[in-house]
Amino acid sequence: MDRREILRHVDHTLLAPTATWEELQVLCDEALQYETASVCVPPNRVKQVKDYLCGRMPVCTVVGFPNGYHTTAVKALETEEVLDRGADEVDMVINLGWVKEKRFHDIQTEIHTMKDICDDKILKVIVEACYLTEEEKIKMCEVVTEAGADFIKTSTGFGTGGATFEDVALFAAHIGDHVKIKAAGGIGSFEDAQRFLELGASRLGTSRLVKIMEAEKPIL
């Protein structure tokens, strides 16, 4: 798999709280140049980015980010607003406290609510795997599948750890046929990116791979 093919699986991402419009424009320009899967931007920038891209690239954003402990009503309102602003894909964070309390029915209901709102738009569910036991990870594969989400996603990139090969392999063994995997957080090389894809990921959340390509451009 060559680098250009790998980049087609990347959600080119900038979610830093200090991100400026100028930096987001660069993100969009890079995504178009390298034909990434999408750009992933903060919720308040969705309309600006959507207008800038003029339909040339899907726009992804986040809901309940990064801690996931917003109420379901707030997450629902967030989701409705970002879709109204033009988001094509939504990455939502689950309530991790509910996982620890084994309130899996509540988590499934919340995800299902978000998917109903998203309808034909893509919903990715961030389970922040660095905080979960193996048993909890397997249970979340079941919950995400039953709730009808499109993707299970490893990490926000703001937790204590990011994507691991072990987690992606575990997800691939336990998710339903209709659920895809997004690996995110700490993906810093094309070799690692290819390994994640080989293990079953369909999307990669990172900005580093494009930065590598930019750094390797010849200076004229």
Coordinates of N, CA and C in Angstrom, one line a residue:
M1 N 0.8 -1.2 0.0 CA 0.0 0.0 0.0 C 0.9 1.2 0.0
D2 N 0.7 2.1 -1.0 CA 1.6 3.3 -1.1 C 1.0 4.4 -0.2
R3 N 1.8 5.5 0.0 CA 1.4 6.5 0.9 C 0.1 7.2 0.5
R4 N 0.0 7.4 -0.8 CA -1.2 8.1 -1.2 C -2.5 7.3 -0.9
E5 N -2.4 6.0 -1.0 CA -3.5 5.1 -0.7 C -3.8 5.2 0.8
I6 N -2.8 5.2 1.6 CA -3.0 5.3 3.1 C -3.7 6.6 3.4
L7 N -3.3 7.7 2.8 CA -3.8 9.0 3.1 C -5.3 9.1 2.7
R8 N -5.8 8.2 1.8 CA -7.2 8.2 1.5 C -8.1 7.7 2.6
H9 N -7.4 7.1 3.6 CA -8.1 6.6 4.8 C -8.1 7.5 6.0
V10 N -7.4 8.7 5.8 CA -7.1 9.6 6.9 C -8.2 10.6 7.0
D11 N -8.7 10.8 8.3 CA -9.5 12.0 8.6 C -8.4 13.1 9.1
H12 N -8.1 14.0 8.2 CA -7.0 15.0 8.5 C -7.6 15.9 9.6
T13 N -6.9 15.9 10.7 CA -7.6 16.4 12.0 C -6.8 17.6 12.6
L14 N -7.6 18.5 13.0 CA -7.1 19.6 13.9 C -8.2 20.0 14.9
L15 N -8.0 19.6 16.1 CA -9.0 19.8 17.2 C -8.3 20.6 18.4
A16 N -7.2 21.1 18.2 CA -6.5 21.9 19.2 C -7.4 23.0 19.6
P17 N -7.5 23.3 20.9 CA -8.4 24.5 21.3 C -7.9 25.8 20.9
T18 N -6.6 25.9 20.5 CA -6.0 27.1 20.0 C -6.0 27.3 18.5
A19 N -6.7 26.3 17.8 CA -6.7 26.3 16.3 C -7.3 27.6 15.8
T20 N -6.5 28.2 14.8 CA -7.0 29.5 14.2 C -7.6 29.1 12.8
W21 N -8.3 30.1 12.3 CA -8.9 29.9 11.0 C -7.8 29.7 9.9
E22 N -6.7 30.4 10.1 CA -5.6 30.3 9.1 C -5.1 28.8 9.1
E23 N -5.0 28.3 10.3 CA -4.5 26.9 10.4 C -5.5 25.9 9.8
L24 N -6.8 26.2 10.0 CA -7.8 25.3 9.5 C -7.8 25.4 7.9
Q25 N -7.6 26.5 7.4 CA -7.5 26.7 5.9 C -6.4 25.8 5.4
V26 N -5.2 25.8 6.1 CA -4.1 25.0 5.7 C -4.5 23.5 5.7
L27 N -5.2 23.2 6.8 CA -5.6 21.8 7.0 C -6.5 21.4 5.8
C28 N -7.4 22.2 5.4 CA -8.3 21.9 4.2 C -7.5 21.8 2.9
D29 N -6.6 22.8 2.7 CA -5.8 22.7 1.5 C -5.0 21.5 1.4
E30 N -4.4 21.1 2.5 CA -3.6 19.8 2.6 C -4.5 18.6 2.3
A31 N -5.7 18.6 2.9 CA -6.6 17.5 2.7 C -7.0 17.3 1.2
L32 N -7.2 18.4 0.6 CA -7.6 18.4 -0.8 C -6.4 17.9 -1.7
Q33 N -5.2 18.4 -1.3 CA -4.0 18.1 -2.1 C -3.8 16.6 -2.0
Y34 N -3.9 16.0 -0.8 CA -3.6 14.6 -0.6 C -4.8 13.7 -0.7
E35 N -5.9 14.2 -0.9 CA -7.2 13.4 -1.1 C -7.5 12.6 0.1
T36 N -7.4 13.2 1.3 CA -7.8 12.4 2.5 C -9.3 12.1 2.5
A37 N -9.7 11.2 3.5 CA -11.1 10.8 3.5 C -12.0 12.0 4.0
S38 N -11.4 12.9 4.9 CA -12.2 14.0 5.4 C -11.3 15.0 6.1
V39 N -11.8 16.1 6.5 CA -11.2 16.9 7.5 C -12.0 16.8 8.8
C40 N -11.3 16.8 9.9 CA -12.0 16.7 11.2 C -11.7 18.0 12.0
V41 N -12.7 18.8 12.2 CA -12.5 20.1 12.8 C -13.4 20.4 14.0
P42 N -13.2 21.4 14.8 CA -14.0 21.7 15.9 C -15.4 22.1 15.5
P43 N -16.4 21.8 16.3 CA -17.8 22.1 16.0 C -18.1 23.5 15.5
N44 N -17.5 24.5 16.2 CA -17.8 25.9 15.9 C -17.2 26.3 14.6
R45 N -16.4 25.5 14.0 CA -15.8 25.8 12.7 C -16.4 25.1 11.5
V46 N -17.4 24.2 11.7 CA -18.0 23.4 10.7 C -18.5 24.2 9.5
K47 N -19.3 25.2 9.8 CA -19.9 26.0 8.6 C -18.8 26.7 7.9
Q48 N -17.8 27.3 8.6 CA -16.7 28.0 7.9 C -16.0 27.1 7.0
V49 N -15.7 25.9 7.5 CA -14.9 24.9 6.7 C -15.8 24.4 5.6
K50 N -17.0 24.1 5.8 CA -17.9 23.6 4.8 C -18.0 24.6 3.6
D51 N -18.1 25.9 4.0 CA -18.2 26.9 2.9 C -16.9 27.0 2.2
Y52 N -15.8 26.9 2.9 CA -14.4 27.0 2.3 C -14.2 25.9 1.3
L53 N -14.6 24.7 1.7 CA -14.4 23.5 0.8 C -15.4 23.4 -0.3
C54 N -16.6 24.0 -0.2 CA -17.5 24.0 -1.3 C -17.8 22.6 -1.8
G55 N -18.0 21.6 -0.9 CA -18.4 20.3 -1.3 C -17.2 19.4 -1.8
R56 N -16.0 19.9 -1.8 CA -14.9 19.1 -2.4 C -14.3 18.1 -1.4
M57 N -14.8 18.1 -0.1 CA -14.2 17.2 0.9 C -15.2 17.0 2.0
P58 N -15.5 15.8 2.5 CA -16.4 15.6 3.6 C -15.9 16.3 4.9
V59 N -16.8 16.9 5.7 CA -16.4 17.6 6.9 C -16.9 16.7 8.1
C60 N -15.9 16.4 8.9 CA -16.2 15.7 10.2 C -16.0 16.6 11.4
T61 N -16.8 16.3 12.4 CA -16.6 17.1 13.7 C -16.9 16.2 14.8
V62 N -16.8 16.7 16.0 CA -16.9 16.0 17.3 C -18.1 16.4 18.1
V63 N -18.6 15.5 18.9 CA -19.7 15.8 19.8 C -19.4 15.1 21.2
G64 N -19.8 15.9 22.3 CA -19.5 15.4 23.6 C -18.0 15.3 23.8
F65 N -17.2 16.1 23.2 CA -15.8 16.0 23.1 C -15.1 16.9 24.2
P66 N -14.0 16.5 24.8 CA -13.4 15.1 24.7 C -13.7 14.2 25.8
N67 N -14.5 14.6 26.8 CA -14.7 13.7 28.0 C -15.9 12.9 28.0
G68 N -16.9 13.2 27.1 CA -18.1 12.3 27.0 C -19.2 12.4 28.0
Y69 N -18.9 13.2 29.0 CA -19.9 13.3 30.1 C -21.0 14.3 30.0
H70 N -21.2 14.9 28.8 CA -22.3 15.7 28.5 C -23.6 14.8 28.7
T71 N -24.7 15.5 29.0 CA -26.0 14.7 29.0 C -26.3 14.3 27.5
T72 N -27.2 13.3 27.4 CA -27.6 12.9 26.1 C -28.3 14.0 25.4
A73 N -29.1 14.8 26.1 CA -29.8 15.9 25.5 C -28.9 16.9 24.9
V74 N -27.8 17.2 25.6 CA -26.8 18.1 25.1 C -26.1 17.6 23.8
K75 N -25.7 16.3 23.9 CA -25.1 15.7 22.7 C -26.0 15.7 21.5
A76 N -27.3 15.4 21.8 CA -28.3 15.4 20.7 C -28.4 16.8 20.1
L77 N -28.4 17.9 20.9 CA -28.5 19.2 20.4 C -27.2 19.6 19.6
E78 N -26.1 19.2 20.2 CA -24.8 19.4 19.5 C -24.9 18.8 18.1
T79 N -25.3 17.5 18.0 CA -25.4 16.8 16.8 C -26.3 17.5 15.8
E80 N -27.5 17.9 16.2 CA -28.4 18.6 15.3 C -27.8 19.8 14.8
E81 N -27.1 20.6 15.7 CA -26.5 21.8 15.2 C -25.4 21.6 14.2
V82 N -24.5 20.7 14.5 CA -23.4 20.5 13.5 C -23.9 20.0 12.2
L83 N -24.9 19.2 12.2 CA -25.5 18.7 10.9 C -26.1 19.9 10.2
D84 N -26.8 20.7 10.9 CA -27.4 21.9 10.3 C -26.3 22.8 9.7
R85 N -25.2 22.8 10.3 CA -24.1 23.6 9.8 C -23.3 23.0 8.7
G86 N -23.6 21.7 8.4 CA -23.0 21.1 7.2 C -22.1 19.9 7.4
A87 N -22.0 19.4 8.7 CA -21.2 18.3 8.9 C -21.7 17.0 8.2
D88 N -20.7 16.3 7.7 CA -21.1 15.0 7.0 C -20.8 13.8 7.9
E89 N -20.0 14.0 8.9 CA -19.6 12.9 9.8 C -19.5 13.4 11.2
V90 N -20.0 12.6 12.2 CA -19.9 13.0 13.6 C -19.2 12.0 14.4
D91 N -18.2 12.4 15.1 CA -17.5 11.5 16.1 C -17.9 11.8 17.5
M92 N -18.7 11.0 18.1 CA -19.2 11.2 19.5 C -18.4 10.5 20.5
V93 N -18.3 11.0 21.7 CA -17.6 10.4 22.8 C -18.7 9.8 23.7
I94 N -18.5 8.5 24.1 CA -19.4 7.9 25.1 C -19.2 8.4 26.5
N95 N -20.2 8.1 27.4 CA -20.0 8.4 28.8 C -19.3 7.2 29.4
L96 N -18.0 7.5 29.8 CA -17.1 6.5 30.3 C -17.5 6.1 31.7
G97 N -18.1 7.0 32.5 CA -18.6 6.6 33.8 C -19.7 5.6 33.7
W98 N -20.5 5.7 32.7 CA -21.6 4.7 32.5 C -21.0 3.3 32.2
V99 N -19.8 3.3 31.4 CA -19.2 2.0 31.2 C -18.8 1.4 32.5
K100 N -18.1 2.2 33.3 CA -17.6 1.6 34.6 C -18.8 1.2 35.5
E101 N -19.9 1.8 35.4 CA -21.1 1.4 36.1 C -21.9 0.3 35.5
K102 N -21.5 -0.1 34.3 CA -22.1 -1.2 33.5 C -23.5 -0.8 33.0
R103 N -23.7 0.5 32.8 CA -25.0 1.0 32.3 C -25.0 1.0 30.8
F104 N -24.8 -0.2 30.3 CA -24.7 -0.4 28.8 C -25.9 -0.1 28.0
H105 N -27.1 -0.4 28.7 CA -28.3 -0.1 28.0 C -28.4 1.5 27.8
D106 N -28.0 2.2 28.8 CA -28.0 3.7 28.6 C -27.1 4.2 27.5
I107 N -25.9 3.6 27.4 CA -25.0 3.9 26.4 C -25.5 3.6 25.0
Q108 N -26.1 2.4 24.9 CA -26.7 2.0 23.6 C -27.8 2.9 23.2
T109 N -28.7 3.3 24.2 CA -29.8 4.2 23.9 C -29.2 5.5 23.4
E110 N -28.2 6.0 24.0 CA -27.6 7.3 23.6 C -27.1 7.2 22.2
I111 N -26.3 6.2 21.9 CA -25.7 6.0 20.6 C -26.8 5.9 19.6
H112 N -27.9 5.2 19.9 CA -29.0 5.0 18.9 C -29.7 6.3 18.7
T113 N -29.8 7.1 19.7 CA -30.4 8.5 19.6 C -29.6 9.3 18.6
M114 N -28.2 9.3 18.8 CA -27.4 10.1 17.9 C -27.4 9.6 16.5
K115 N -27.5 8.2 16.3 CA -27.6 7.7 14.9 C -29.0 8.1 14.3
D116 N -30.0 8.1 15.0 CA -31.3 8.5 14.5 C -31.2 10.0 14.0
I117 N -30.5 10.8 14.7 CA -30.3 12.2 14.3 C -29.5 12.3 13.1
C118 N -28.4 11.5 13.1 CA -27.5 11.5 11.9 C -28.1 10.9 10.7
D119 N -29.0 10.0 10.8 CA -29.7 9.4 9.7 C -28.6 8.8 8.7
D120 N -28.5 9.3 7.5 CA -27.6 8.8 6.5 C -26.2 9.3 6.7
K121 N -26.0 10.3 7.6 CA -24.6 10.8 7.8 C -23.9 9.8 8.7
I122 N -22.6 9.8 8.6 CA -21.7 8.8 9.3 C -21.6 9.2 10.8
L123 N -21.8 8.2 11.7 CA -21.6 8.3 13.1 C -20.5 7.4 13.6
K124 N -19.5 8.0 14.2 CA -18.4 7.2 14.7 C -18.5 7.4 16.3
V125 N -18.3 6.3 17.0 CA -18.4 6.3 18.4 C -17.0 6.1 19.1
I126 N -16.6 7.1 19.8 CA -15.3 7.1 20.4 C -15.4 6.5 21.8
V127 N -14.7 5.3 22.0 CA -14.9 4.6 23.3 C -13.7 4.9 24.2
E128 N -12.7 5.6 23.8 CA -11.5 6.0 24.6 C -11.0 4.8 25.3
A129 N -10.4 3.9 24.4 CA -10.0 2.5 24.9 C -8.9 2.5 26.0
C130 N -8.2 3.6 26.1 CA -7.1 3.6 27.1 C -7.6 3.5 28.5
Y131 N -8.9 3.8 28.7 CA -9.5 3.8 30.0 C -10.3 2.5 30.3
L132 N -10.4 1.6 29.3 CA -11.3 0.4 29.4 C -10.5 -0.9 29.6
T133 N -11.1 -1.8 30.3 CA -10.5 -3.1 30.4 C -10.8 -3.9 29.1
E134 N -10.2 -5.0 28.9 CA -10.5 -5.8 27.7 C -11.9 -6.2 27.7
E135 N -12.5 -6.6 28.8 CA -13.9 -7.0 28.9 C -14.8 -5.8 28.5
E136 N -14.5 -4.6 29.0 CA -15.3 -3.4 28.6 C -15.2 -3.1 27.1
K137 N -14.0 -3.3 26.6 CA -13.8 -3.0 25.1 C -14.7 -4.0 24.3
I138 N -14.7 -5.2 24.7 CA -15.5 -6.2 24.0 C -17.0 -5.9 24.1
K139 N -17.4 -5.5 25.3 CA -18.8 -5.1 25.5 C -19.1 -3.9 24.7
M140 N -18.2 -3.0 24.5 CA -18.5 -1.8 23.7 C -18.6 -2.1 22.3
C141 N -17.9 -3.1 21.8 CA -18.1 -3.5 20.4 C -19.5 -4.0 20.2
E142 N -20.0 -4.8 21.2 CA -21.4 -5.3 21.1 C -22.4 -4.1 21.2
V143 N -22.2 -3.2 22.1 CA -23.1 -2.0 22.2 C -23.1 -1.2 21.0
V144 N -22.0 -0.8 20.5 CA -21.9 0.0 19.2 C -22.6 -0.7 18.1
T145 N -22.4 -2.0 18.0 CA -23.0 -2.8 16.9 C -24.5 -2.7 17.0
E146 N -25.0 -3.0 18.2 CA -26.4 -3.1 18.4 C -27.1 -1.7 18.3
A147 N -26.4 -0.7 18.6 CA -26.9 0.7 18.5 C -27.0 1.2 17.0
G148 N -26.3 0.5 16.1 CA -26.5 0.9 14.7 C -25.5 1.9 14.2
A149 N -24.4 2.2 15.0 CA -23.4 3.2 14.6 C -22.6 2.7 13.4
D150 N -22.0 3.6 12.7 CA -21.2 3.2 11.5 C -19.8 2.8 11.9
F151 N -19.2 3.4 12.9 CA -17.8 3.1 13.3 C -17.7 3.0 14.8
I152 N -16.7 2.3 15.2 CA -16.2 2.4 16.6 C -14.8 3.0 16.5
K153 N -14.5 3.9 17.3 CA -13.2 4.7 17.2 C -12.5 4.5 18.5
T154 N -11.2 4.3 18.4 CA -10.4 4.0 19.6 C -10.2 5.1 20.6
S155 N -10.0 6.4 20.1 CA -9.5 7.4 21.1 C -9.9 8.8 20.6
T156 N -9.9 9.7 21.6 CA -10.0 11.1 21.3 C -8.7 11.8 20.9
G157 N -7.6 11.2 21.4 CA -6.3 11.8 21.2 C -6.0 12.8 22.4
F158 N -7.0 12.9 23.3 CA -6.8 13.8 24.5 C -6.8 12.9 25.8
G159 N -6.8 11.6 25.7 CA -6.8 10.8 26.8 C -5.3 10.4 27.2
T160 N -5.2 9.4 28.0 CA -3.8 9.0 28.4 C -3.1 8.1 27.4
G161 N -3.8 7.7 26.4 CA -3.2 6.8 25.3 C -4.1 6.9 24.1
G162 N -3.4 6.5 23.0 CA -4.1 6.6 21.7 C -4.4 5.2 21.1
A163 N -4.4 5.1 19.8 CA -4.7 3.8 19.2 C -3.6 2.8 19.4
T164 N -3.9 1.5 19.6 CA -2.9 0.5 19.7 C -3.3 -0.6 18.7
F165 N -2.3 -1.4 18.3 CA -2.5 -2.5 17.4 C -3.4 -3.5 18.0
E166 N -3.2 -3.7 19.3 CA -4.0 -4.7 20.1 C -5.5 -4.4 20.1
D167 N -5.8 -3.1 20.3 CA -7.2 -2.7 20.4 C -7.8 -2.8 19.1
V168 N -7.2 -2.4 18.0 CA -7.8 -2.5 16.7 C -8.1 -4.0 16.3
A169 N -7.1 -4.9 16.6 CA -7.3 -6.3 16.4 C -8.5 -6.8 17.2
L170 N -8.6 -6.4 18.5 CA -9.7 -6.8 19.3 C -11.0 -6.4 18.8
F171 N -11.1 -5.1 18.4 CA -12.3 -4.6 17.8 C -12.7 -5.4 16.6
A172 N -11.7 -5.6 15.7 CA -12.0 -6.3 14.5 C -12.6 -7.7 14.7
A173 N -12.2 -8.3 15.8 CA -12.7 -9.7 16.2 C -14.1 -9.7 16.8
H174 N -14.6 -8.5 17.2 CA -15.8 -8.5 18.0 C -16.9 -7.5 17.5
I175 N -16.6 -6.7 16.5 CA -17.7 -5.8 16.0 C -18.6 -6.5 15.0
G176 N -19.8 -6.0 14.8 CA -20.6 -6.6 13.8 C -20.2 -6.3 12.4
D177 N -20.8 -7.0 11.4 CA -20.3 -6.9 10.0 C -20.5 -5.4 9.5
H178 N -21.5 -4.7 9.9 CA -21.7 -3.4 9.4 C -20.9 -2.3 10.0
V179 N -20.1 -2.6 11.1 CA -19.4 -1.6 11.8 C -17.9 -1.5 11.4
K180 N -17.4 -0.3 11.1 CA -16.0 -0.1 10.7 C -15.2 0.4 11.9
I181 N -13.9 0.4 11.8 CA -13.0 0.8 12.8 C -12.3 2.1 12.4
K182 N -12.2 3.1 13.4 CA -11.3 4.2 13.2 C -10.3 4.2 14.3
A183 N -9.0 4.1 13.9 CA -7.9 4.2 14.8 C -7.4 5.7 14.9
A184 N -7.3 6.2 16.1 CA -6.9 7.6 16.3 C -6.1 7.8 17.5
G185 N -5.2 8.8 17.4 CA -4.4 9.1 18.6 C -3.0 8.5 18.5
G186 N -2.0 9.3 18.3 CA -0.6 8.9 18.3 C -0.1 8.2 17.1
I187 N -0.9 8.2 16.0 CA -0.4 7.6 14.7 C 0.6 8.5 14.0
G188 N 1.9 8.1 14.1 CA 2.9 9.1 13.7 C 3.8 8.6 12.5
S189 N 3.5 7.4 11.9 CA 4.3 6.9 10.8 C 3.4 6.2 9.8
F190 N 3.9 6.2 8.6 CA 3.2 5.4 7.6 C 3.2 3.9 7.8
E191 N 4.3 3.5 8.4 CA 4.4 2.0 8.7 C 3.3 1.6 9.8
D192 N 3.2 2.5 10.8 CA 2.1 2.2 11.8 C 0.7 2.3 11.1
A193 N 0.5 3.3 10.3 CA -0.8 3.5 9.7 C -1.1 2.3 8.8
Q194 N -0.2 1.8 8.1 CA -0.4 0.6 7.2 C -0.8 -0.6 8.1
R195 N -0.1 -0.8 9.2 CA -0.4 -1.9 10.1 C -1.8 -1.8 10.7
F196 N -2.2 -0.6 11.1 CA -3.6 -0.4 11.6 C -4.6 -0.8 10.5
L197 N -4.4 -0.4 9.2 CA -5.3 -0.8 8.2 C -5.3 -2.3 7.9
E198 N -4.1 -2.9 8.0 CA -4.0 -4.3 7.8 C -4.8 -5.1 8.9
L199 N -4.8 -4.5 10.1 CA -5.5 -5.2 11.2 C -7.0 -5.0 11.2
G200 N -7.5 -4.1 10.3 CA -8.9 -4.0 10.2 C -9.5 -2.5 10.3
A201 N -8.6 -1.6 10.5 CA -9.1 -0.2 10.5 C -9.5 0.3 9.1
S202 N -10.5 1.1 9.0 CA -10.9 1.7 7.7 C -10.6 3.2 7.7
R203 N -10.5 3.8 8.9 CA -10.1 5.2 9.0 C -9.0 5.4 10.0
L204 N -8.3 6.5 9.8 CA -7.2 6.9 10.7 C -7.4 8.3 11.0
G205 N -7.4 8.6 12.3 CA -7.5 10.0 12.7 C -6.1 10.6 13.1
T206 N -5.6 11.5 12.3 CA -4.3 12.0 12.5 C -4.0 13.2 11.6
S207 N -3.1 14.0 11.9 CA -2.6 15.0 11.0 C -1.1 14.8 10.7
R208 N -0.5 13.9 11.4 CA 0.9 13.7 11.3 C 1.4 13.2 10.0
L209 N 0.6 12.3 9.4 CA 1.0 11.7 8.1 C 1.1 12.8 7.0
V210 N 0.1 13.7 7.0 CA 0.2 14.8 6.0 C 1.4 15.7 6.3
K211 N 1.7 15.9 7.5 CA 2.9 16.7 7.9 C 4.2 16.0 7.4
I212 N 4.2 14.7 7.5 CA 5.4 14.0 7.0 C 5.5 14.2 5.5
M213 N 4.4 14.1 4.8 CA 4.5 14.4 3.3 C 4.9 15.8 3.0
E214 N 4.4 16.8 3.8 CA 4.8 18.2 3.6 C 6.3 18.4 3.8
A215 N 6.8 17.7 4.9 CA 8.2 17.9 5.3 C 9.1 17.3 4.3
E216 N 8.6 16.3 3.6 CA 9.5 15.6 2.6 C 9.5 16.3 1.2
K217 N 8.6 17.3 1.0 CA 8.6 18.0 -0.3 C 10.0 18.6 -0.6
P218 N 10.4 18.5 -1.8 CA 11.7 19.1 -2.2 C 11.6 20.6 -2.1
I219 N 12.6 21.3 -1.6 CA 12.7 22.7 -1.6 C 13.2 23.2 -2.9
L220 N 12.4 24.1 -3.5 CA 12.7 24.6 -4.9 C 13.6 25.8 -4.8

